[in-house]
Short mmCIF file of C-alpha atoms in Angstrom, two decimals:
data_model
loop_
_atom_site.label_atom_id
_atom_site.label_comp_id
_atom_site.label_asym_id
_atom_site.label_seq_id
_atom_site.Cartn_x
_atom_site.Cartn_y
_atom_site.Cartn_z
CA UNK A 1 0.00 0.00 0.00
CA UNK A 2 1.11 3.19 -0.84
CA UNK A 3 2.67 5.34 2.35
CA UNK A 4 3.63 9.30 2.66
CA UNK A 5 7.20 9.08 4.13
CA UNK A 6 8.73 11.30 6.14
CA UNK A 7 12.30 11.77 7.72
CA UNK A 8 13.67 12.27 9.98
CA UNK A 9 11.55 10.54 12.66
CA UNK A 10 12.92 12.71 15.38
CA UNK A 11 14.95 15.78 15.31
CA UNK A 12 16.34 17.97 18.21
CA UNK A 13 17.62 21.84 17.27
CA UNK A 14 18.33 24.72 19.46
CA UNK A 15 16.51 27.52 19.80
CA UNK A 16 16.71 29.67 17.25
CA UNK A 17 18.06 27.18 14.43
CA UNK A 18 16.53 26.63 11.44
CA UNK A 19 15.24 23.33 10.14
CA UNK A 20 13.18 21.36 7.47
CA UNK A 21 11.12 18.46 7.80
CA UNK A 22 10.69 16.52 4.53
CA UNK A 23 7.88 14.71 3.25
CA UNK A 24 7.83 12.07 0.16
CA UNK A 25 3.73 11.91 -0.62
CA UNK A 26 2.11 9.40 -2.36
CA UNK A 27 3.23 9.40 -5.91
CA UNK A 28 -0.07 10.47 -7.93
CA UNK A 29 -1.42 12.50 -5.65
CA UNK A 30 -1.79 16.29 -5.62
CA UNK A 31 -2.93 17.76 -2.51
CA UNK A 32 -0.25 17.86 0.43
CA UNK A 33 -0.55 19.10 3.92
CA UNK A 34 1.34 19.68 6.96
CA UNK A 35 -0.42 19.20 10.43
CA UNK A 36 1.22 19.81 14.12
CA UNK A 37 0.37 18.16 17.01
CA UNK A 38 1.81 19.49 20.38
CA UNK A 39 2.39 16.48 22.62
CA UNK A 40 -1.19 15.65 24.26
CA UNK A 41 -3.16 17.93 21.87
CA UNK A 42 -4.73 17.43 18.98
CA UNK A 43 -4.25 17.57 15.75
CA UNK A 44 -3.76 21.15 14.38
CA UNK A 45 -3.76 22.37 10.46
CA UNK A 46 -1.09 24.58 9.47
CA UNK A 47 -1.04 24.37 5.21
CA UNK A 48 -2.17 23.04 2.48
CA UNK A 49 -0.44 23.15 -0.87
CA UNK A 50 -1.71 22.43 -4.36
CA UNK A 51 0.25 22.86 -7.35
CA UNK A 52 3.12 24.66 -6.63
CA UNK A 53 1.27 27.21 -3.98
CA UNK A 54 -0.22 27.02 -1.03
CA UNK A 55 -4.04 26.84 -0.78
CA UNK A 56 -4.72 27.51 2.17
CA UNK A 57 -3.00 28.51 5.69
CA UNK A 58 -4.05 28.48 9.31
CA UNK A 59 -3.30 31.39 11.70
CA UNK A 60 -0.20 29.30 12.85
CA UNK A 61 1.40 29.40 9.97
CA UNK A 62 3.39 32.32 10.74
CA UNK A 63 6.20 34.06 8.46
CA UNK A 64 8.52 31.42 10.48
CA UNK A 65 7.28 29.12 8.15
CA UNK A 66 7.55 28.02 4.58
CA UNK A 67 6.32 24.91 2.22
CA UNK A 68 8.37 24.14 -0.68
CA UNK A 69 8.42 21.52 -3.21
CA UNK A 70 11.79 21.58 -4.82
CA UNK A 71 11.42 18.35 -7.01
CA UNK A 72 8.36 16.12 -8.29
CA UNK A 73 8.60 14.14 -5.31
CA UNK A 74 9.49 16.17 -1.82
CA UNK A 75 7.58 18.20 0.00
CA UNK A 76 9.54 20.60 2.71
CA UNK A 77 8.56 22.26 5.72
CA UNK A 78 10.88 24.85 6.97
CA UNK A 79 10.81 26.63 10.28
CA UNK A 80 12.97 29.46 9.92
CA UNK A 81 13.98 30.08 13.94
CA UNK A 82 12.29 27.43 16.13
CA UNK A 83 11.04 28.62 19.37
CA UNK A 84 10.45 25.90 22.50
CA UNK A 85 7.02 26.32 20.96
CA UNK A 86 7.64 24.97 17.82
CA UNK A 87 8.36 21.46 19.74
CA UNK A 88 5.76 18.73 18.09
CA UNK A 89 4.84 16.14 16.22
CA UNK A 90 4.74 17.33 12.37
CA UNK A 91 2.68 15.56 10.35
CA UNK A 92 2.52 15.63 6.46
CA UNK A 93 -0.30 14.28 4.29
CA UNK A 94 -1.41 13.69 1.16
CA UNK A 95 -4.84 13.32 -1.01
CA UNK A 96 -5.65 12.11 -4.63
CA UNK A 97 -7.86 14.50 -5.10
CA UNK A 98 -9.68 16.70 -2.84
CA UNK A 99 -9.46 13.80 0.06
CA UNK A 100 -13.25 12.83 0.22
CA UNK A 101 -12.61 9.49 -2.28
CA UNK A 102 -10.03 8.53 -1.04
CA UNK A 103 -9.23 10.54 1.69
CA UNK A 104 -6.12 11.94 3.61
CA UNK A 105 -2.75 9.90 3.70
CA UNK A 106 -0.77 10.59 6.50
CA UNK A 107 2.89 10.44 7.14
CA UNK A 108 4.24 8.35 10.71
CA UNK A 109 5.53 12.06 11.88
CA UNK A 110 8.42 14.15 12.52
CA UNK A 111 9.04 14.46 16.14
CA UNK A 112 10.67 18.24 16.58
CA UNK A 113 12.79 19.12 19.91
CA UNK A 114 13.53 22.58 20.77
CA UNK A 115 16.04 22.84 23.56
CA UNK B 1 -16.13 27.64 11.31
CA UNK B 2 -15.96 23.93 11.39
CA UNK B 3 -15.59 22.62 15.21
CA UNK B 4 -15.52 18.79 16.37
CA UNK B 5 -16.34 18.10 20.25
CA UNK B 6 -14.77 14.72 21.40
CA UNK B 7 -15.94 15.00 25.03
CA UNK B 8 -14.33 11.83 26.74
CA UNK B 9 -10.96 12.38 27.41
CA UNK B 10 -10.10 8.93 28.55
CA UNK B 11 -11.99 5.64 28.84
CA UNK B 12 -10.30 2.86 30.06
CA UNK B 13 -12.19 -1.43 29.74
CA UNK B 14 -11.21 -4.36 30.26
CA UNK B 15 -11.26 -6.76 26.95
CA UNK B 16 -13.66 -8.04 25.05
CA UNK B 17 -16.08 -5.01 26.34
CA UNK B 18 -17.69 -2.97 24.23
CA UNK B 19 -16.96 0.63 24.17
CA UNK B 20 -18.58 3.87 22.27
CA UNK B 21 -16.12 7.38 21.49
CA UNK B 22 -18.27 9.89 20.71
CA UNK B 23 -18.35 12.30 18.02
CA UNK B 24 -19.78 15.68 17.77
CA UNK B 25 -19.25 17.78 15.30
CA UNK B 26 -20.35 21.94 14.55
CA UNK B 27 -20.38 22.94 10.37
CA UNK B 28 -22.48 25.41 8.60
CA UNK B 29 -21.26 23.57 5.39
CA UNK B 30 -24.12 21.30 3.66
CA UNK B 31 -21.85 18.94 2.57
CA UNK B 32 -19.33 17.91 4.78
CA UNK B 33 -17.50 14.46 5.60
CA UNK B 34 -16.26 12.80 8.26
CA UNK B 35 -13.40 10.95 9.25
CA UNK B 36 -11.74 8.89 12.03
CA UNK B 37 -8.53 8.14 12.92
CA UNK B 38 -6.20 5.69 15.38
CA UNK B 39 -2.97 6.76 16.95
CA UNK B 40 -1.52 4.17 18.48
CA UNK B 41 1.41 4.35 21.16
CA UNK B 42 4.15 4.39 18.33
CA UNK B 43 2.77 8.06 17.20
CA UNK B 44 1.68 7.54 13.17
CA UNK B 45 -2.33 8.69 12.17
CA UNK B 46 -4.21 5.40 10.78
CA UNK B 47 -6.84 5.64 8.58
CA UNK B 48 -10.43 3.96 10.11
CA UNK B 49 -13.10 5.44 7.82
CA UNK B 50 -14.31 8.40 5.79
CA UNK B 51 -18.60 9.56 5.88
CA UNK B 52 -20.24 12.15 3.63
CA UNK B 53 -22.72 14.01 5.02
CA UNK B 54 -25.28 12.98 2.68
CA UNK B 55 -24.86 9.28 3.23
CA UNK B 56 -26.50 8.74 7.06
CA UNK B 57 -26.12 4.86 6.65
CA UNK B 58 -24.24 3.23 9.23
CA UNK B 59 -21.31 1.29 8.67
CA UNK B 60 -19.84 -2.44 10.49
CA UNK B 61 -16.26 -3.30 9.50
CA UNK B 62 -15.39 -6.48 11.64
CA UNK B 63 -15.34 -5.25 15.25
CA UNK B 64 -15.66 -1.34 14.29
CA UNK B 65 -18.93 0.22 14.04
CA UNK B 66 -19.92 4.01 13.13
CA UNK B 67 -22.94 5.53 13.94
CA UNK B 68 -24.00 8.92 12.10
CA UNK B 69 -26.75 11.11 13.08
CA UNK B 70 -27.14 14.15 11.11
CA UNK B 71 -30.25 15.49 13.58
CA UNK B 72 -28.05 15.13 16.53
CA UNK B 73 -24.71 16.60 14.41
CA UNK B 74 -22.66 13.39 15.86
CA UNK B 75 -20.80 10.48 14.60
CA UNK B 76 -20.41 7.91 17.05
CA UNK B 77 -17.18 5.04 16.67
CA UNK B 78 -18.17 1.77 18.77
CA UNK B 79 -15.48 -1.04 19.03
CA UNK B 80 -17.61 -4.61 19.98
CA UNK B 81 -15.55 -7.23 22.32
CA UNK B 82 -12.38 -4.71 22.38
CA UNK B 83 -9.13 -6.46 22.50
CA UNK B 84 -5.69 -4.24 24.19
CA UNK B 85 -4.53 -3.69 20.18
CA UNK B 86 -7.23 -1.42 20.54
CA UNK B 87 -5.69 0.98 22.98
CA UNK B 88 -4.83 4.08 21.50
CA UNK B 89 -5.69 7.67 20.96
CA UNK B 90 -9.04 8.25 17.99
CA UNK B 91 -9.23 11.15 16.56
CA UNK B 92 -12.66 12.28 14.89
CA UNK B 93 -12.41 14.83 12.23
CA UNK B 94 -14.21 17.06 9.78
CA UNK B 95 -13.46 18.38 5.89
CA UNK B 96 -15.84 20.91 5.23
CA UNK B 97 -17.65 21.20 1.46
CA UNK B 98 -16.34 23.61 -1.35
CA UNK B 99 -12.74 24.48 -1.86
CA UNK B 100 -12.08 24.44 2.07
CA UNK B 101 -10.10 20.76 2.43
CA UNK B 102 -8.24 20.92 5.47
CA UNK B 103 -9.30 18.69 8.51
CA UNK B 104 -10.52 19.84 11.54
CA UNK B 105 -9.79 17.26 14.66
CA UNK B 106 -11.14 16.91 17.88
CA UNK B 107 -8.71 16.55 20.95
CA UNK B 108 -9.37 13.08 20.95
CA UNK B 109 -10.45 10.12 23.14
CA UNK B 110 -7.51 7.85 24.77
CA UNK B 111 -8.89 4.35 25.07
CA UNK B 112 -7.13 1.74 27.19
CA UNK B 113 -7.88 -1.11 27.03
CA UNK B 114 -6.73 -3.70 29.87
CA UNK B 115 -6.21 -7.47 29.81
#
């Protein structure tokens, strides 16, 4: 079965550092997301990204961060200086189409460390 | 706005008992759909089942059972004779109609599930 892959599985930055989480979605499929989850809380939207711009944004998606897809087949995050609040879970997803078909594939998760 | 309501935090049986998570969800959208998901101990989002808003039949798959009510805005997720495999965290979450595809979650319901 087809999986959304993303690396790494756990990452630990300083404050103040900047980092990218990378996605691999499913092949054929054109919608891709990014979702945070602070540890205990639920799942949050923070983009979604449809050819080659983003679609939409939630309020958390600050200038700090940035979506990118630099090649047919990754799909970046990129926090530009983490704060201890940026610590989370980072999930990435994908959909075929608009996600109510087939709905939403999700990645196993980035786990992010600020220290 | 969309909003989903998951109001048990934490329910905790012993196996083979049957136990309902419930589901309520807030939209202004006409069409909308439905989703739940499992997150296990080991982090990644799992895919149970997807519900459009216009299809109110409920659906069995093995021990899983989903119960949607469109007069009482809720979508109910009963496991029959649960089994410790079952213990995890389920998510229920909403896609609104239109061009809005994001999903909303609720905090979720931690089930444990003891031998």
């Amino acid at each position: 079965e087809p999986e959304v892959t993303q690396t790494p599985s756990h990452q630990v930055t300083q404050m103040g550092q900047e980092v990218i989480l990378r996605c691999v979605p499913i092949s054929n499929h054109l919608y891709f997301y990014w979702y945070r989850q602070i540890l205990g809380q639920k799942v949050e939207f923070l983009v979604s990204f449809y050819n080659n711009e983003i679609s939409e944004k939630s309020e958390i998606f600050d200038d700090q961060f940035s979506v990118e897809r630099p090649d047919g087949s990754n799909f970046t995050l990129k926090i530009r200086s983490t704060k201890l609040e940026d610590s989370a879970m980072y999930f990435c997803a994908s959909s075929d189409g608009t996600g109510v078909v087939y709905g939403y594939t999700f990645g196993s998760g980035t786990r992010l460390t600020v220290v | 706005a969309q909003k989903v309501t998951q109001a048990q935090t934490e329910i905790s049986v012993v196996e083979k008992e049957d136990v309902t998570l419930d589901c309520v969800y807030e939209t202004r959208d006409t069409t909308y759909y439905l989703f739940w998901y499992k997150q296990p101990p080991s982090g990644e989002l799992v895919f149970l089942i997807r519900r459009n808003s216009f299809d109110e039949q409920n659906e069995i798959s093995g021990r899983y059972s989903w119960n949607f009510q469109k007069s009482t805005s809720s979508f109910n997720f009963t496991i029959t004779a649960s089994q410790v495999v079952d213990s995890a965290v389920y998510f229920c979450a909403l896609r609104g109609g239109g061009s809005n595809y994001k999903l909303t979650f609720g905090k979720g319901t931690l089930l444990t599930v003891n031998p």
